[in-house]
Coordinates of C-alpha atoms in Angstrom, one line a residue:
M1260 CA 165.8 40.6 179.3
F1261 CA 165.8 44.2 180.5
L1262 CA 165.6 44.7 184.2
A1263 CA 165.1 48.0 185.9
F1264 CA 164.1 49.1 189.4
V1265 CA 163.2 52.8 189.8
P1266 CA 162.7 53.8 193.5
L1267 CA 160.5 56.8 194.0
G1268 CA 160.5 57.5 197.7
S1269 CA 158.4 55.8 200.4
Q1270 CA 155.8 58.5 200.7
G1271 CA 154.7 58.7 197.1
Q1272 CA 151.6 57.0 195.7
V1273 CA 153.8 55.1 193.2
T1274 CA 156.9 53.8 195.1
S1275 CA 158.6 52.0 192.3
V1276 CA 158.3 50.9 188.7
D1277 CA 160.0 47.5 187.9
I1278 CA 160.6 47.0 184.2
D1279 CA 161.0 43.3 183.6
R1280 CA 161.1 43.4 179.8
R1281 CA 161.9 46.1 177.2
E1282 CA 162.2 45.3 173.5
D1283 CA 161.4 46.6 170.0
L1284 CA 158.0 46.0 168.5
L1285 CA 158.3 44.1 165.2
D1286 CA 162.1 44.4 165.4
G1287 CA 161.9 48.1 165.2
R1288 CA 159.8 48.3 162.0
P1289 CA 158.9 52.0 161.4
F1290 CA 155.3 53.2 161.5
G1291 CA 155.2 56.2 159.1
D1292 CA 156.7 59.4 160.4
V1293 CA 156.5 58.1 164.0
G1294 CA 159.2 55.5 163.5
G1295 CA 159.7 52.4 165.5
Y1296 CA 157.9 51.4 168.7
E1297 CA 159.0 49.5 171.8
K1298 CA 157.1 47.5 174.4
L1299 CA 157.7 47.6 178.1
A1300 CA 156.3 45.2 180.7
G1301 CA 156.6 44.9 184.4
T1302 CA 155.1 45.9 187.8
I1303 CA 154.1 49.1 189.4
H1304 CA 154.2 49.3 193.2
F1305 CA 152.1 51.6 195.3
A1306 CA 151.8 52.9 198.9
L1307 CA 148.7 54.8 199.7
D1308 CA 147.9 56.9 202.8
P1309 CA 144.5 55.7 204.0
E1310 CA 144.0 59.0 205.9
D1311 CA 144.4 61.0 202.7
R1312 CA 141.0 62.5 201.7
G1313 CA 141.6 61.4 198.1
N1314 CA 141.8 57.8 199.2
Q1315 CA 138.7 57.8 201.4
S1316 CA 136.5 56.5 198.6
V1317 CA 138.4 53.2 198.4
V1318 CA 136.1 50.9 200.3
D1319 CA 137.8 49.2 203.3
I1320 CA 141.1 51.0 202.8
G1321 CA 140.8 51.7 206.6
H1322 CA 140.8 47.9 207.2
A1323 CA 143.8 47.2 205.0
P1324 CA 147.2 46.2 206.6
R1325 CA 149.7 49.0 206.8
N1326 CA 153.5 49.1 206.5
A1327 CA 155.9 50.7 209.0
D1328 CA 155.0 54.2 207.5
G1329 CA 151.3 53.6 208.0
L1330 CA 150.7 53.2 204.2
V1331 CA 148.8 50.5 202.3
E1332 CA 150.9 48.7 199.8
F1333 CA 149.8 46.9 196.6
A1334 CA 151.1 46.2 193.1
A1335 CA 149.8 46.0 189.5
D1336 CA 151.0 44.6 186.2
F1337 CA 151.7 47.1 183.5
Y1338 CA 152.4 46.9 179.7
I1339 CA 153.2 49.8 177.4
L1340 CA 153.6 50.3 173.6
K1341 CA 155.4 53.6 173.0
P1342 CA 157.3 55.4 170.2
K1343 CA 161.0 54.8 170.6
D1344 CA 161.5 58.5 170.0
P1345 CA 158.7 60.1 172.1
D1346 CA 159.1 63.4 170.3
R1347 CA 157.9 61.8 167.1
G1348 CA 154.7 60.6 168.7
N1349 CA 151.5 62.6 169.1
R1350 CA 152.1 63.2 172.9
A1351 CA 148.9 61.4 173.7
M1352 CA 148.3 58.4 175.9
L1353 CA 145.5 55.9 175.2
F1354 CA 144.8 53.9 178.4
D1355 CA 143.1 50.6 177.5
V1356 CA 141.2 49.2 180.4
V1357 CA 141.9 45.5 180.3
N1358 CA 138.8 43.3 180.2
R1359 CA 139.1 40.4 182.6
G1360 CA 142.9 40.8 182.3
N1361 CA 142.9 41.0 178.5
K1362 CA 144.1 43.8 176.2
V1363 CA 141.4 45.2 173.9
A1364 CA 142.4 48.4 172.2
V1365 CA 144.8 47.1 169.5
R1366 CA 142.2 44.8 168.1
Q1367 CA 139.5 47.4 168.4
F1368 CA 141.3 50.2 166.6
N1369 CA 143.9 48.5 164.4
R1370 CA 142.0 46.7 161.5
E1371 CA 142.8 43.1 160.9
A1372 CA 144.7 42.9 164.3
T1373 CA 144.3 39.7 166.4
S1374 CA 143.8 39.7 170.1
S1375 CA 147.2 39.3 171.7
A1376 CA 148.5 39.4 175.3
D1377 CA 151.9 40.4 173.9
P1378 CA 151.8 41.9 170.4
T1379 CA 154.7 40.4 168.5
T1380 CA 153.8 39.7 164.9
E1381 CA 152.4 41.7 162.0
Q1382 CA 149.1 40.0 162.5
D1383 CA 149.0 41.1 166.1
V1384 CA 149.4 44.7 165.1
G1385 CA 147.1 44.7 162.1
D1386 CA 147.2 47.9 160.0
G1387 CA 149.0 49.8 162.8
F1388 CA 146.5 52.6 163.1
L1389 CA 147.3 53.5 166.7
M1390 CA 151.1 53.5 165.9
E1391 CA 150.8 55.4 162.7
R1392 CA 149.1 58.2 164.6
G1393 CA 151.7 58.2 167.3
F1394 CA 149.6 57.0 170.4
T1395 CA 151.3 55.7 173.4
V1396 CA 149.2 52.8 174.6
V1397 CA 149.1 51.8 178.2
W1398 CA 147.6 48.9 180.1
I1399 CA 147.5 48.5 183.9
G1400 CA 146.0 45.6 185.9
W1401 CA 143.1 46.5 188.1
Q1402 CA 141.0 43.4 188.7
A1403 CA 142.1 41.5 191.8
N1404 CA 140.2 38.2 191.5
L1405 CA 141.6 37.0 188.2
P1406 CA 143.3 33.6 188.1
P1407 CA 147.1 33.7 187.3
R1408 CA 147.7 33.0 183.6
D1409 CA 150.2 34.0 181.0
G1410 CA 149.6 37.5 179.7
S1411 CA 146.8 38.4 182.1
M1412 CA 147.0 41.8 183.6
R1413 CA 146.2 41.8 187.4
V1414 CA 146.4 43.8 190.5
Q1415 CA 147.5 42.3 193.8
V1416 CA 145.6 43.8 196.8
P1417 CA 145.7 43.1 200.5
V1418 CA 142.9 41.4 202.4
A1419 CA 140.8 43.6 204.7
R1420 CA 140.5 42.8 208.4
E1421 CA 138.6 44.3 211.3
S1422 CA 140.9 44.7 214.4
G1423 CA 143.0 41.9 213.0
R1424 CA 140.1 39.5 212.7
P1425 CA 138.8 38.0 209.4
I1426 CA 135.8 39.7 207.8
E1427 CA 132.8 37.7 206.9
G1428 CA 129.8 38.8 204.8
P1429 CA 127.3 37.8 202.2
V1430 CA 128.2 37.4 198.5
Y1431 CA 125.4 37.3 196.0
Y1432 CA 125.4 35.7 192.5
W1433 CA 122.6 35.3 189.9
F1434 CA 123.0 32.9 187.0
R1435 CA 121.2 30.9 184.3
T1436 CA 122.4 27.7 182.6
T1437 CA 122.1 27.0 178.8
E1438 CA 122.3 23.2 179.4
P1439 CA 121.2 20.9 182.2
T1440 CA 124.0 20.5 184.8
D1441 CA 124.2 19.4 188.4
V1442 CA 127.2 21.5 189.3
R1443 CA 128.3 25.1 188.9
S1444 CA 131.8 26.2 189.8
L1445 CA 131.9 29.2 192.2
D1446 CA 134.8 30.6 190.1
D1447 CA 132.5 30.6 187.0
L1448 CA 129.8 32.4 189.0
A1449 CA 132.3 34.9 190.2
G1450 CA 133.8 35.6 186.8
G1451 CA 137.2 35.0 188.4
V1452 CA 138.5 33.5 191.7
H1453 CA 135.6 33.3 194.1
Y1454 CA 135.7 34.4 197.8
A1455 CA 136.3 31.6 200.2
V1456 CA 133.2 30.0 201.9
A1457 CA 133.2 30.9 205.6
D1458 CA 131.2 27.9 206.8
P1459 CA 130.0 25.4 204.2
D1460 CA 127.5 23.8 206.6
S1461 CA 125.9 27.1 207.7
D1462 CA 122.1 27.6 207.2
R1463 CA 122.8 31.3 206.3
H1464 CA 123.7 30.2 202.7
Q1465 CA 120.6 30.5 200.4
L1466 CA 119.6 29.3 196.9
T1467 CA 116.5 30.5 195.2
V1468 CA 115.0 30.1 191.7
R1469 CA 112.5 32.1 189.6
E1470 CA 111.3 31.9 186.0
G1471 CA 111.1 35.6 185.0
D1472 CA 113.4 38.3 186.2
L1473 CA 110.7 39.9 188.3
D1474 CA 108.7 36.8 189.2
E1475 CA 108.6 35.7 192.9
A1476 CA 111.6 33.7 193.9
R1477 CA 111.2 30.2 195.4
L1478 CA 113.5 29.1 198.1
I1479 CA 115.3 25.8 197.3
P1480 CA 115.5 23.7 200.5
R1481 CA 119.0 23.6 202.1
S1482 CA 118.9 19.8 202.0
S1483 CA 118.6 19.8 198.2
W1484 CA 122.0 21.5 197.5
S1485 CA 125.5 21.5 198.9
F1486 CA 129.0 22.7 198.3
S1487 CA 130.1 19.7 196.3
R1488 CA 131.4 18.4 193.0
V1489 CA 130.4 15.2 191.3
E1490 CA 132.7 12.2 191.0
N1491 CA 131.6 8.9 189.6
G1492 CA 128.0 10.1 189.7
R1493 CA 128.0 11.0 193.3
P1494 CA 128.4 14.4 195.1
V1495 CA 131.8 14.9 196.9
R1496 CA 132.3 17.7 199.3
D1497 CA 134.0 20.7 197.6
P1498 CA 133.9 24.3 198.9
T1499 CA 134.6 25.6 195.4
S1500 CA 131.4 24.1 193.7
L1501 CA 127.7 24.4 194.0
Y1502 CA 125.7 21.1 193.6
L1503 CA 121.9 20.9 193.2
E1504 CA 120.1 17.6 193.5
G1505 CA 118.2 17.1 190.3
G1506 CA 120.3 19.7 188.5
F1507 CA 119.9 23.3 187.4
E1508 CA 117.2 23.8 184.7
P1509 CA 118.2 25.8 181.6
G1510 CA 116.5 29.2 181.3
L1511 CA 115.6 29.7 185.0
L1512 CA 117.1 32.4 187.1
Y1513 CA 119.0 31.2 190.1
E1514 CA 120.1 33.5 192.9
F1515 CA 122.8 32.2 195.3
T1516 CA 123.9 34.0 198.5
Y1517 CA 126.6 32.6 200.6
L1518 CA 128.6 33.6 203.7
A1519 CA 132.1 34.5 202.5
R1520 CA 135.3 35.6 204.2
D1521 CA 138.5 37.6 203.5
P1522 CA 137.5 40.3 201.0
G1523 CA 140.4 42.0 199.2
V1524 CA 140.4 45.8 199.0
A1525 CA 139.2 45.7 195.4
G1526 CA 138.8 49.5 195.1
L1527 CA 142.6 49.8 195.1
G1528 CA 142.3 48.8 191.4
H1529 CA 140.7 52.2 190.8
A1530 CA 143.3 54.0 192.9
G1531 CA 146.1 52.2 191.2
V1532 CA 144.9 53.3 187.7
R1533 CA 144.5 56.8 189.0
D1534 CA 148.0 57.0 190.5
A1535 CA 149.8 55.1 187.8
I1536 CA 148.4 57.3 185.0
S1537 CA 149.1 60.5 187.0
H1538 CA 152.7 59.3 187.6
L1539 CA 153.4 58.4 184.0
R1540 CA 152.0 61.8 182.9
H1541 CA 153.5 64.1 185.5
N1542 CA 156.3 62.4 187.4
S1543 CA 158.1 60.2 185.0
D1544 CA 160.2 60.6 181.8
L1545 CA 159.5 57.0 180.8
L1546 CA 156.9 58.1 178.1
G1547 CA 158.3 61.5 177.3
D1548 CA 156.1 64.6 177.3
I1549 CA 152.5 63.4 177.5
E1550 CA 150.0 66.3 177.0
H1551 CA 146.7 64.4 176.5
V1552 CA 145.4 61.2 178.1
Y1553 CA 142.3 59.2 176.9
A1554 CA 140.8 56.1 178.3
F1555 CA 138.9 53.4 176.4
G1556 CA 136.8 50.7 177.9
N1557 CA 134.8 48.0 176.3
S1558 CA 131.9 46.2 178.0
Q1559 CA 133.2 45.3 181.5
S1560 CA 136.0 47.8 181.0
G1561 CA 133.5 50.5 180.0
R1562 CA 131.6 49.8 183.2
F1563 CA 134.9 50.2 185.1
L1564 CA 135.3 53.7 183.6
R1565 CA 131.7 54.6 184.6
S1566 CA 132.5 53.5 188.2
F1567 CA 135.9 55.2 188.1
L1568 CA 134.3 58.5 187.2
Y1569 CA 131.3 58.2 189.5
D1570 CA 133.5 57.4 192.5
G1571 CA 135.6 60.5 191.9
F1572 CA 138.9 58.9 190.8
N1573 CA 139.4 61.2 187.8
A1574 CA 141.0 63.7 190.2
D1575 CA 144.5 62.6 191.3
L1576 CA 145.7 63.3 194.8
D1577 CA 147.0 66.7 193.7
G1578 CA 143.6 67.6 192.3
R1579 CA 144.7 67.3 188.6
I1580 CA 142.5 65.6 186.0
V1581 CA 143.5 62.0 185.2
F1582 CA 141.7 61.3 181.9
D1583 CA 141.0 64.3 179.6
G1584 CA 138.7 62.1 177.5
V1585 CA 136.9 58.9 178.2
M1586 CA 135.3 56.4 175.8
A1587 CA 133.0 54.0 177.6
H1588 CA 131.8 51.5 175.0
V1589 CA 128.9 49.0 175.3
A1590 CA 128.7 49.7 179.1
A1591 CA 125.0 50.6 178.9
A1592 CA 123.8 52.2 182.2
I1593 CA 125.8 49.9 184.4
R1594 CA 128.8 50.5 186.8
N1595 CA 129.2 47.0 188.3
S1596 CA 130.6 45.9 191.6
F1597 CA 134.2 47.3 191.5
N1598 CA 134.7 49.2 194.7
Q1599 CA 132.7 47.4 197.3
R1600 CA 133.4 44.9 200.1
F1601 CA 133.2 41.5 198.4
A1602 CA 133.3 43.2 195.0
R1603 CA 132.3 41.1 192.0
P1604 CA 133.9 42.9 189.1
G1605 CA 133.8 39.8 186.8
I1606 CA 130.0 39.7 186.5
S1607 CA 127.4 42.2 185.2
G1608 CA 124.5 43.2 187.3
P1609 CA 121.5 45.4 186.9
A1610 CA 122.0 49.1 186.1
H1611 CA 121.5 51.3 189.1
F1612 CA 121.1 55.0 189.7
P1613 CA 122.5 57.3 188.7
F1614 CA 122.4 56.2 185.0
S1615 CA 123.2 59.5 183.2
D1616 CA 125.6 62.4 183.5
V1617 CA 122.5 64.6 183.9
M1618 CA 121.7 65.4 187.5
Q1619 CA 118.3 63.8 188.4
T1620 CA 116.3 63.2 191.6
D1621 CA 115.1 59.7 192.3
P1622 CA 111.4 60.2 193.1
V1623 CA 111.3 57.3 195.6
T1624 CA 114.5 57.9 197.6
G1625 CA 114.7 61.7 197.0
R1626 CA 118.4 61.3 196.2
T1627 CA 119.8 63.7 193.6
D1628 CA 122.9 62.5 191.7
G1629 CA 124.6 62.1 188.3
L1630 CA 127.4 60.0 186.9
L1631 CA 129.8 63.0 186.9
S1632 CA 128.7 64.6 190.1
R1633 CA 132.0 64.1 191.9
A1634 CA 134.1 65.0 188.9
A1635 CA 132.1 68.2 188.6
E1636 CA 132.9 69.1 192.2
T1637 CA 136.6 68.7 191.6
G1638 CA 136.6 70.3 188.2
T1639 CA 137.8 67.0 186.6
A1640 CA 134.9 66.0 184.4
P1641 CA 136.4 64.6 181.2
K1642 CA 135.1 64.8 177.6
L1643 CA 133.0 61.7 177.6
F1644 CA 131.7 59.4 174.8
L1645 CA 129.1 56.9 175.8
T1646 CA 128.6 54.4 172.9
N1647 CA 126.2 51.4 172.8
T1648 CA 124.8 49.0 170.3
S1649 CA 121.3 47.7 169.9
N1650 CA 122.2 44.9 172.2
E1651 CA 122.5 47.2 175.2
Y1652 CA 118.9 48.4 174.7
W1653 CA 117.4 44.9 174.5
T1654 CA 119.5 42.7 176.8
E1655 CA 118.3 42.1 180.3
W1656 CA 119.3 44.7 182.9
K1657 CA 121.6 46.8 180.8
A1658 CA 119.0 49.6 180.2
A1659 CA 121.1 51.7 177.8
A1660 CA 118.1 54.0 177.2
M1661 CA 118.5 55.2 180.8
V1662 CA 121.7 56.9 179.8
H1663 CA 119.7 59.5 177.8
T1664 CA 116.1 59.3 179.3
S1665 CA 114.6 60.4 182.5
I1666 CA 114.3 58.0 185.4
D1667 CA 110.6 57.5 184.7
G1668 CA 111.2 57.0 181.0
T1669 CA 108.8 59.9 180.0
K1670 CA 111.2 62.3 178.4
D1671 CA 114.6 62.6 176.6
L1672 CA 117.5 64.1 178.4
E1673 CA 119.9 66.7 177.0
V1674 CA 123.3 65.6 178.1
S1675 CA 126.0 68.0 179.2
D1676 CA 128.2 69.9 176.7
N1677 CA 131.2 67.7 177.5
V1678 CA 129.2 64.5 176.8
R1679 CA 128.2 62.7 173.6
V1680 CA 125.9 59.6 173.5
Y1681 CA 126.0 57.5 170.3
T1682 CA 124.0 54.4 169.4
I1683 CA 125.5 51.9 166.8
A1684 CA 122.2 50.5 165.4
G1685 CA 121.9 47.0 164.1
A1686 CA 125.0 45.7 165.9
Q1687 CA 125.7 43.2 168.6
H1688 CA 127.6 43.7 171.9
G1689 CA 130.9 42.8 170.3
S1690 CA 131.9 44.0 166.8
G1691 CA 131.1 41.4 164.2
S1692 CA 133.2 40.1 161.3
F1693 CA 132.6 38.3 158.0
P1694 CA 132.0 35.5 157.3
P1695 CA 129.9 34.9 160.3
G1696 CA 131.1 32.3 162.8
P1697 CA 129.1 29.4 164.1
A1698 CA 126.1 30.1 166.4
G1699 CA 127.7 28.5 169.4
S1700 CA 125.4 29.0 172.4
T1701 CA 123.2 31.4 170.4
R1702 CA 120.2 30.4 168.3
Y1703 CA 121.3 32.1 165.1
M1704 CA 124.7 32.9 163.5
R1705 CA 126.3 36.0 164.9
N1706 CA 125.9 39.5 163.6
T1707 CA 128.5 40.4 160.9
N1708 CA 128.3 44.2 161.4
D1709 CA 131.9 45.3 162.0
Y1710 CA 131.6 48.7 163.6
R1711 CA 135.2 49.1 164.7
W1712 CA 135.7 51.7 162.0
A1713 CA 133.3 53.9 163.9
L1714 CA 135.2 53.5 167.1
R1715 CA 138.4 54.7 165.6
S1716 CA 136.7 57.6 164.0
L1717 CA 135.4 58.6 167.4
L1718 CA 138.9 58.3 168.8
V1719 CA 140.2 60.7 166.2
A1720 CA 137.2 63.0 167.1
M1721 CA 138.0 62.8 170.8
D1722 CA 141.6 63.7 170.1
E1723 CA 140.7 66.7 167.9
W1724 CA 138.2 67.8 170.5
Q1725 CA 140.8 67.9 173.2
R1726 CA 143.7 69.3 171.1
N1727 CA 142.0 72.1 169.2
G1728 CA 138.4 72.3 170.5
S1729 CA 136.9 70.9 167.3
P1730 CA 133.5 69.6 168.5
P1731 CA 132.6 66.0 167.7
P1732 CA 129.4 65.0 166.0
D1733 CA 126.2 65.7 168.0
S1734 CA 124.8 62.8 170.0
R1735 CA 123.0 60.2 167.9
H1736 CA 120.7 57.9 169.7
P1737 CA 117.0 56.9 169.7
R1738 CA 114.6 59.4 171.2
L1739 CA 111.1 59.5 172.6
V1740 CA 110.3 62.7 170.9
D1741 CA 110.6 61.3 167.4
G1742 CA 109.4 57.8 168.0
T1743 CA 112.7 56.1 167.5
L1744 CA 112.6 55.0 171.2
V1745 CA 109.4 53.3 172.2
P1746 CA 108.1 50.8 174.8
F1747 CA 108.4 47.2 173.8
D1748 CA 104.6 46.8 173.2
E1749 CA 104.8 49.4 170.5
V1750 CA 107.6 47.7 168.6
N1751 CA 106.3 46.2 165.3
L1752 CA 108.8 43.5 164.3
P1753 CA 108.2 41.8 160.9
T1754 CA 107.2 38.2 160.8
I1755 CA 110.1 36.1 159.3
P1756 CA 109.6 32.4 158.8
G1757 CA 111.8 30.4 161.1
V1758 CA 112.8 33.4 163.1
A1759 CA 111.6 33.9 166.7
T1760 CA 111.2 37.5 167.8
P1761 CA 111.9 38.8 171.3
R1762 CA 109.2 38.3 173.9
G1763 CA 110.1 41.3 175.9
A1764 CA 112.8 43.7 176.9
T1765 CA 113.9 43.8 180.5
G1766 CA 114.9 47.2 181.7
T1767 CA 116.3 47.9 185.2
F1768 CA 114.7 47.8 188.6
R1769 CA 115.3 48.8 192.2
F1770 CA 117.8 46.4 193.7
D1771 CA 118.3 46.6 197.5
Q1772 CA 121.7 45.3 198.4
G1773 CA 121.2 46.0 202.1
D1774 CA 122.3 48.6 204.6
R1775 CA 126.1 47.9 204.4
I1776 CA 126.2 48.7 200.7
A1777 CA 125.3 52.4 200.1
D1778 CA 125.0 52.2 196.3
G1779 CA 121.8 50.1 195.9

């Protein structure tokens, strides 16, 4: 075991880097001209000044506990795969945004690679594409509500308090069940560890149900449900579970709002990524000379990147750009709840304005905004690839078309020169493989379209765009002007015996989260 503690001064954003483990990848096997790789794992410690203007966008940082120097402390896991000789690498960092604590990039870009929390075998590495090209691959934990488990990348953040007193507030979940059940775990609804229930007996908790997404909700009487689990056929009081007398009916949309307490300062996950990447790039010799930095995010992780850019974190505290290029994959038009009080990063919600990089004015609120508006103000807008599959156009609330159409859906948008929008047609949310696996919870077998080859081609295009200005392919996505993007009622799907066709496509809608959450 390799142990290192690197103190960096009490006033810096990164105060120390603890390396718990450092070892050769595949016993030092060379990857082409780049040579051998090594892996490093440990913890990065941070101390942020809550009065610094660059930290003001972290929600509730002013309510976080401070150390003797008036700084807010937190820590995050890190993991790195790097060339043993940095001079033989390509001097580019690929930051892979972990998805619910899991590493994604190696399996996405290295063909035949397996998903691994700690790449160790030839099968874990696959064809070695990223290593053969000399990328340094970095992972940093950013999600605070993950349960502890081996290999999971997490961030540990402080709990916010107001004048030393616990904070209480509403937490909102929506869910459907695929099978009849009497009980739903609050951890399952939260997509991680749920916020503690402030008062299980309070009448302020509320459960509603509706059939369609936009149908009128019906209030379920408080006497019909409780915070309980079922033992021996009877409900037993349990503040971690939601019990409904008569059970939850498959297919219906349930909405549960409860009074919670002790929110963590979740937005520190964004700030930690910002400061760790900036430190590794500018203030550390750990990775050698890094000239280009790219970020890749898949699904939840892609939504993290959209939120990261929108909230202005692509400028570090010295005003320098963090990510030169960003690839937000299958994130649709969503940003999720990453930097809010009682954030819910583990679940996906409706897409909400602004959807596109193009500055637009909401005709109802009069608000003018764009995904990159804050990055444009600081001169830190990255080169940006927004890639989606057919799934993100059809699946409820994702509204991928809003990335490249006007708010009212009447015209195509021309995205900025630094942005490309690509649609991978005929594909599902996650890349397929052959032979197809079992249907599982789906009606039919899964799509076998493996589009990972396209993603790594785009990574090469992003790298060449940044290095030598070679422009990537023009945007490729359905458009209103040529009839490749149409309203659902104009879709003419063929009739196939034994195959049910979609009954509709749910876009996005206005979602009022209340006065205390500005981004509604």
